[in-house]
Coordinates of C-alpha atoms in Angstrom, one line a residue:
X1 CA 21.1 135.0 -27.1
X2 CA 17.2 133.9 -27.4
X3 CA 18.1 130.9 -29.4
X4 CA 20.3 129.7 -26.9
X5 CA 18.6 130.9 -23.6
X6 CA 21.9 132.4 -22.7
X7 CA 21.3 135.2 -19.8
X8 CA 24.6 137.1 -21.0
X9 CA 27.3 137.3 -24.2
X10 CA 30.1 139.1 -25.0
X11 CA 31.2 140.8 -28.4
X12 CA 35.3 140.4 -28.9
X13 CA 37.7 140.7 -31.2
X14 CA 35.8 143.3 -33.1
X15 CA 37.7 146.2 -34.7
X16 CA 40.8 143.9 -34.7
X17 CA 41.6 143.5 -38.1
X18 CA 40.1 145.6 -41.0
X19 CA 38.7 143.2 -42.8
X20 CA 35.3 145.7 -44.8
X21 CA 34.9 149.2 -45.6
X22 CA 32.8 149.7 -42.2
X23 CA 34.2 152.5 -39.9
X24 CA 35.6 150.4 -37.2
X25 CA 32.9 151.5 -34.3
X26 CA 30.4 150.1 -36.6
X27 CA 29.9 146.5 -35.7
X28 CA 29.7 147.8 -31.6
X29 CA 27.0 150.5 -32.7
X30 CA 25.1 147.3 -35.1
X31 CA 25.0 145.3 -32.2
X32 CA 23.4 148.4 -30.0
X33 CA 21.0 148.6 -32.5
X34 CA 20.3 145.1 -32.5
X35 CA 19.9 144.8 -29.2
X36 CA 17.8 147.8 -28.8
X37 CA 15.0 146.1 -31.7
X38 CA 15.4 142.8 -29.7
X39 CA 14.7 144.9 -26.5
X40 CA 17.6 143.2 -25.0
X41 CA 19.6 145.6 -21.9
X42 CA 23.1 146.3 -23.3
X43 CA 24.6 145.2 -20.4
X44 CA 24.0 141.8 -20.5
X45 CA 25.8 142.1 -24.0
X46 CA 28.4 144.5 -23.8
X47 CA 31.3 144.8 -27.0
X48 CA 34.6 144.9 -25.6
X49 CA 37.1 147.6 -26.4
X50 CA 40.4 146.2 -27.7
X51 CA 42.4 145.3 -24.7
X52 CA 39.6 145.6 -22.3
X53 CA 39.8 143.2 -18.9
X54 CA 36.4 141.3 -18.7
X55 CA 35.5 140.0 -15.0
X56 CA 32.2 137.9 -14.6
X57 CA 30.9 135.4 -13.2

């Protein structure tokens, strides 16, 4: 998101296929932590359940 200057991003198609070992909340709970280090709010970059409906702007 700093690299591009982008104000908000969405994480999708995680947990889809198995494709590692990982549990399959791990790459949403990575990206927390990420975010957390980066002290970036979550909500500018939330990861989207499977099947969740997305409305922005």
């Amino acid at each position: 998101m700093q690299h591009l200057e982008a104000t908000h991003a969405l994480g999708i198609h995680w947990g889809v296929f198995k494709l590692t070992d990982e549990g399959r909340n791990a790459p949403a709970e990575a990206l927390s932590r990420a975010l957390a280090e980066s002290r970036i709010p979550t909500e500018t970059f939330p990861a989207a359940e499977s099947g969740h409906v997305w409305e922005g702007a």
